[in-house]
Coordinates of C-alpha atoms in Angstrom, one line a residue:
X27 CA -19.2 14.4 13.1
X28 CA -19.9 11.3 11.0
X29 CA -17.5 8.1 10.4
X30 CA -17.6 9.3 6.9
X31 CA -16.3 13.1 7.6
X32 CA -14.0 11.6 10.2
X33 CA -12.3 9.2 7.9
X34 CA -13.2 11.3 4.9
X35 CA -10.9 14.1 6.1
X36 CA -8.1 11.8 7.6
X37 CA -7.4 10.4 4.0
X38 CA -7.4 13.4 2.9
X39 CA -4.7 15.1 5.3
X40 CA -2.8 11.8 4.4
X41 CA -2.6 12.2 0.4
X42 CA -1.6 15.9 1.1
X43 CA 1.4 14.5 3.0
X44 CA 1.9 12.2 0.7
X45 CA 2.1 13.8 -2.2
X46 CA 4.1 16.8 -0.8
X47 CA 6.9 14.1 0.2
X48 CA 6.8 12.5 -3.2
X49 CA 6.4 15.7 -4.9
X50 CA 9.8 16.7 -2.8
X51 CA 11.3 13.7 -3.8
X52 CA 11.0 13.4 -7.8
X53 CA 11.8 16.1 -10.4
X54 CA 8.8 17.2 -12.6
X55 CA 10.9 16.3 -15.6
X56 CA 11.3 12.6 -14.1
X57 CA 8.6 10.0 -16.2
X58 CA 7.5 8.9 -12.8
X59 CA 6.4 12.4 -12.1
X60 CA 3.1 12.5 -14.5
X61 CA 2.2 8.8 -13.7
X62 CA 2.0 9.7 -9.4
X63 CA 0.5 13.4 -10.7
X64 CA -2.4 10.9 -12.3
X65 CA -3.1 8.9 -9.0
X66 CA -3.1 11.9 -7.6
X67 CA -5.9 13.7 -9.5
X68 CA -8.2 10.9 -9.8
X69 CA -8.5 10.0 -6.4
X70 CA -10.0 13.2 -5.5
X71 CA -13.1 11.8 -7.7
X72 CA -13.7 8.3 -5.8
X73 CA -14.7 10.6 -2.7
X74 CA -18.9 10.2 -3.2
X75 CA -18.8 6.6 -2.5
X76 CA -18.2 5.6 1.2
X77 CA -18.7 2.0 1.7
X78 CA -18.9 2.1 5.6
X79 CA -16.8 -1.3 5.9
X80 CA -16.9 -3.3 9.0
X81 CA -13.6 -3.4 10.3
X82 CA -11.4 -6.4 10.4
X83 CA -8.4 -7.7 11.3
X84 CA -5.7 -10.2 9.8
X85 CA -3.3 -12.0 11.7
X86 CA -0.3 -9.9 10.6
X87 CA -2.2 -6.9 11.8
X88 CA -0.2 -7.8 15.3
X89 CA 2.5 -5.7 13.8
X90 CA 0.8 -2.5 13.0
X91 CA 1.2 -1.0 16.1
X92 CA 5.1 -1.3 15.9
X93 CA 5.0 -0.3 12.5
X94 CA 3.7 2.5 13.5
X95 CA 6.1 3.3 16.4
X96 CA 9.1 2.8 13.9
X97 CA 8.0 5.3 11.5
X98 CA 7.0 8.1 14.1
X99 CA 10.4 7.3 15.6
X100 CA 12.1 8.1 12.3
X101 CA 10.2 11.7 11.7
X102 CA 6.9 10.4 10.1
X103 CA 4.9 11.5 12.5
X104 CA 2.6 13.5 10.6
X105 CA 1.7 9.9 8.2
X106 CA 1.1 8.3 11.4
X107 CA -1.2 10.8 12.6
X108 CA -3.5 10.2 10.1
X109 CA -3.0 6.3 10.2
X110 CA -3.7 6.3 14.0
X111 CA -6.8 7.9 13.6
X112 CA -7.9 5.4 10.6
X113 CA -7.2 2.5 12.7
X114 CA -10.7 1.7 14.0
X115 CA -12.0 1.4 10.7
X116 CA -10.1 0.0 8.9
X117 CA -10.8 -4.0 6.8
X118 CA -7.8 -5.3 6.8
X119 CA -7.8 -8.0 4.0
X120 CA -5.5 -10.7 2.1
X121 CA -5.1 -9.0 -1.4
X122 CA -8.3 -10.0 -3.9
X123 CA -6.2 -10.5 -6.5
X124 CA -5.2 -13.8 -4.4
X125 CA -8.8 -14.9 -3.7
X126 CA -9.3 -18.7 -4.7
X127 CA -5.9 -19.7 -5.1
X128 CA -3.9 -22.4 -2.8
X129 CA -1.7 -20.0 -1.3
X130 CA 1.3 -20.0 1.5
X131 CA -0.6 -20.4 4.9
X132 CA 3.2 -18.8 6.4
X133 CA 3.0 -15.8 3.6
X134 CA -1.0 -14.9 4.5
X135 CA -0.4 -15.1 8.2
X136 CA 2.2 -12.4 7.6
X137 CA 0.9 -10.2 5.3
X138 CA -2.0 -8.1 4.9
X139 CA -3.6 -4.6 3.7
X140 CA -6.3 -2.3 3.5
X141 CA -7.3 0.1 1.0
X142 CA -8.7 3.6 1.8
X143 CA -9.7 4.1 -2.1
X144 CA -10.1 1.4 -4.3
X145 CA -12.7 -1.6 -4.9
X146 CA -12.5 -3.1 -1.5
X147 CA -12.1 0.8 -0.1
X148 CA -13.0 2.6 2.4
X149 CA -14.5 4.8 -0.1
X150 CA -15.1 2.3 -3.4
X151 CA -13.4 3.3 -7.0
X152 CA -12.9 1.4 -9.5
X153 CA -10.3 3.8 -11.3
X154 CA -7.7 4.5 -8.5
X155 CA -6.5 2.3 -5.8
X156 CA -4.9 3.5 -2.1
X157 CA -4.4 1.6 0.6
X158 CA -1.4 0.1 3.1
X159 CA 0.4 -2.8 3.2
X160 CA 2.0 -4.4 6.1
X161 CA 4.7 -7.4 5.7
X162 CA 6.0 -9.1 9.0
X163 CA 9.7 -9.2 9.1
X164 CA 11.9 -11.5 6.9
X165 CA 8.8 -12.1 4.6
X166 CA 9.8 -12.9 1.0
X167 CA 6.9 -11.8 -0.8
X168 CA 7.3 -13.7 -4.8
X169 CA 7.4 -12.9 -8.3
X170 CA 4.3 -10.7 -9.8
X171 CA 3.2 -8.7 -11.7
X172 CA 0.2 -6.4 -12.8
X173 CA -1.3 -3.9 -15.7
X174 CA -1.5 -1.0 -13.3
X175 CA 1.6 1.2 -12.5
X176 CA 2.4 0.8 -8.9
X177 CA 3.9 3.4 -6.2
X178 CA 4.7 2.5 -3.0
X179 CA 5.9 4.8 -0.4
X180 CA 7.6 2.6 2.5
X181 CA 6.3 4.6 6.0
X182 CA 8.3 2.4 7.7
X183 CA 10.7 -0.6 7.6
X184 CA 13.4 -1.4 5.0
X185 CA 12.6 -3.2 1.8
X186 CA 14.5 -5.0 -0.6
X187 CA 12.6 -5.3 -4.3
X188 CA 13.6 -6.8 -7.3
X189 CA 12.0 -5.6 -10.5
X190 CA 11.8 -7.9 -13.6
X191 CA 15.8 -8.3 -14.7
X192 CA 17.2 -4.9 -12.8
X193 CA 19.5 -4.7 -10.0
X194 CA 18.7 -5.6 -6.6
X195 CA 17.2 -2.1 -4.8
X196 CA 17.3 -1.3 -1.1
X197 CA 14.3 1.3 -0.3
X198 CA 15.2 3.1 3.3
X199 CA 12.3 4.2 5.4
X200 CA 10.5 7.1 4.0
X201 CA 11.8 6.2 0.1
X202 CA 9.4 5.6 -2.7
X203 CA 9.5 2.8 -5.5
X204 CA 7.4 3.1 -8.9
X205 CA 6.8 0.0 -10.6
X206 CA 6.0 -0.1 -14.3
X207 CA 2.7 -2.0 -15.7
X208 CA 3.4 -5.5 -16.4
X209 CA 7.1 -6.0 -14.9
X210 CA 7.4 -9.0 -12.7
X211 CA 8.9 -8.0 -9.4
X212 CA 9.5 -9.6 -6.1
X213 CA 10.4 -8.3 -2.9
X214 CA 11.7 -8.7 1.0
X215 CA 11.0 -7.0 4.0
X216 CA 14.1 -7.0 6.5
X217 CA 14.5 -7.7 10.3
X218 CA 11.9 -5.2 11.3
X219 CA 7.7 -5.2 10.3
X220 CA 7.3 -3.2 7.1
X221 CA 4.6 -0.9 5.9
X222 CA 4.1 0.9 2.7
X223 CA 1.3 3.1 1.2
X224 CA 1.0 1.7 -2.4
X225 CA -1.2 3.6 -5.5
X226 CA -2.1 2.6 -8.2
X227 CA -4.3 3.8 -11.7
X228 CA -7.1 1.2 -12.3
X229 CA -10.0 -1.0 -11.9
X230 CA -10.1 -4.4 -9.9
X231 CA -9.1 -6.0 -12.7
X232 CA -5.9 -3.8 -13.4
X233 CA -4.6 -4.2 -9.7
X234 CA -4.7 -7.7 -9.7
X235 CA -1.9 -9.6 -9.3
X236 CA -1.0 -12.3 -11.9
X237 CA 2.1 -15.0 -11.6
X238 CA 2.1 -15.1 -8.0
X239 CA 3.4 -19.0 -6.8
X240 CA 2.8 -19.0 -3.5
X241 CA 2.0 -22.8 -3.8
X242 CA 3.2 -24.8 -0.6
X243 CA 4.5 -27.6 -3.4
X244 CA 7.6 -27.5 -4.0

């Protein structure tokens, strides 16, 4: 078996997970349902294009091994099934989106992602995005916003997000977020290190992030 068919059919098995939990969790008449629905759909199209990435590390990575442990402590051990077998090859980046600009050493040392669909995939789109992100604990991660909707699916960890002028929101392991286009938002992950599988509709452009300050000036 290739790297291709191996990692090929462990994204696979993960977005069938996936979308049975979410699926579980909103009500078809619910506005978020058609927007996940859409992710959904078009990622089965970004499939012909492996990229065959090197794999790579970040310096937040040190936590993915917890992570891990947390959420197939807490009954997700079918997501971490599937993320075990990823590990070896996966690139583990700092978001493009923050490419070029003078940002928090302390923030990029504790954070990072990959993608499994998306520009920088494993498999390269440039209408859907997939991937993980992984936050050290008691990061603060600042005010942005983008064009694309954006689900996240916390796998494990608690999070704590703001979204543009709404109440404060509390996401327990195995919860789900969905963040409208262009509504600033801001977020914390707790005492413990905190992944989420995030997917969103779009193109590099649209899954950008924009009014980040993570400027070490006060």
């Amino acid at each position: 078996m290739t790297n291709k068919e191996k990692v090929l059919g462990q994204i696979k098995e993960l977005l069938e997970i996936l979308q049975q939990r979410l699926e579980e969790d909103i009500l078809p008449e619910e506005p978020e349902y058609n927007e996940i629905k859409k992710i959904f759909m078009q990622q089965r199209e970004a499939f012909n294009s492996y990229a065959g990435l090197e794999p790579q590390e970040q310096p937040a990575t040190r936590h993915w091994e917890s992570a891990l442990k947390m959420a197939k402590d807490i009954g997700a051990g079918d997501l971490v099934r599937c993320l075990e077998a990823l590990t070896p090859y996966l690139y583990w980046m700092v978001n493009p989106g923050y490419r070029g600009q003078n940002v928090n050493t302390e923030f990029v040392d504790n954070y990072a992602c990959f993608e499994l669909i998306g520009p920088d995939g494993l498999f390269t789109s440039s209408t859907v995005t997939v991937g993980v992100m992984l936050l050290s604990p008691n990061i603060y991660y600042p005010p942005h916003s983008h064009p694309a909707p954006e689900c996240l699916y916390l796998v494990s960890g608690r999070g704590t997000w703001h979204i543009a002028s709404g109440p404060i929101i509390s996401i327990p392991p195995g919860g789900h977020i969905l963040i409208p286009p262009e509504c600033l938002h801001a977020f914390w992950s707790m005492d413990t290190p905190l992944a989420a599988i995030y997917l969103c509709l779009g193109n590099e452009n649209q899954h950008g992030h924009s009014g980040l300050n993570l400027d070490t000036e006060e």
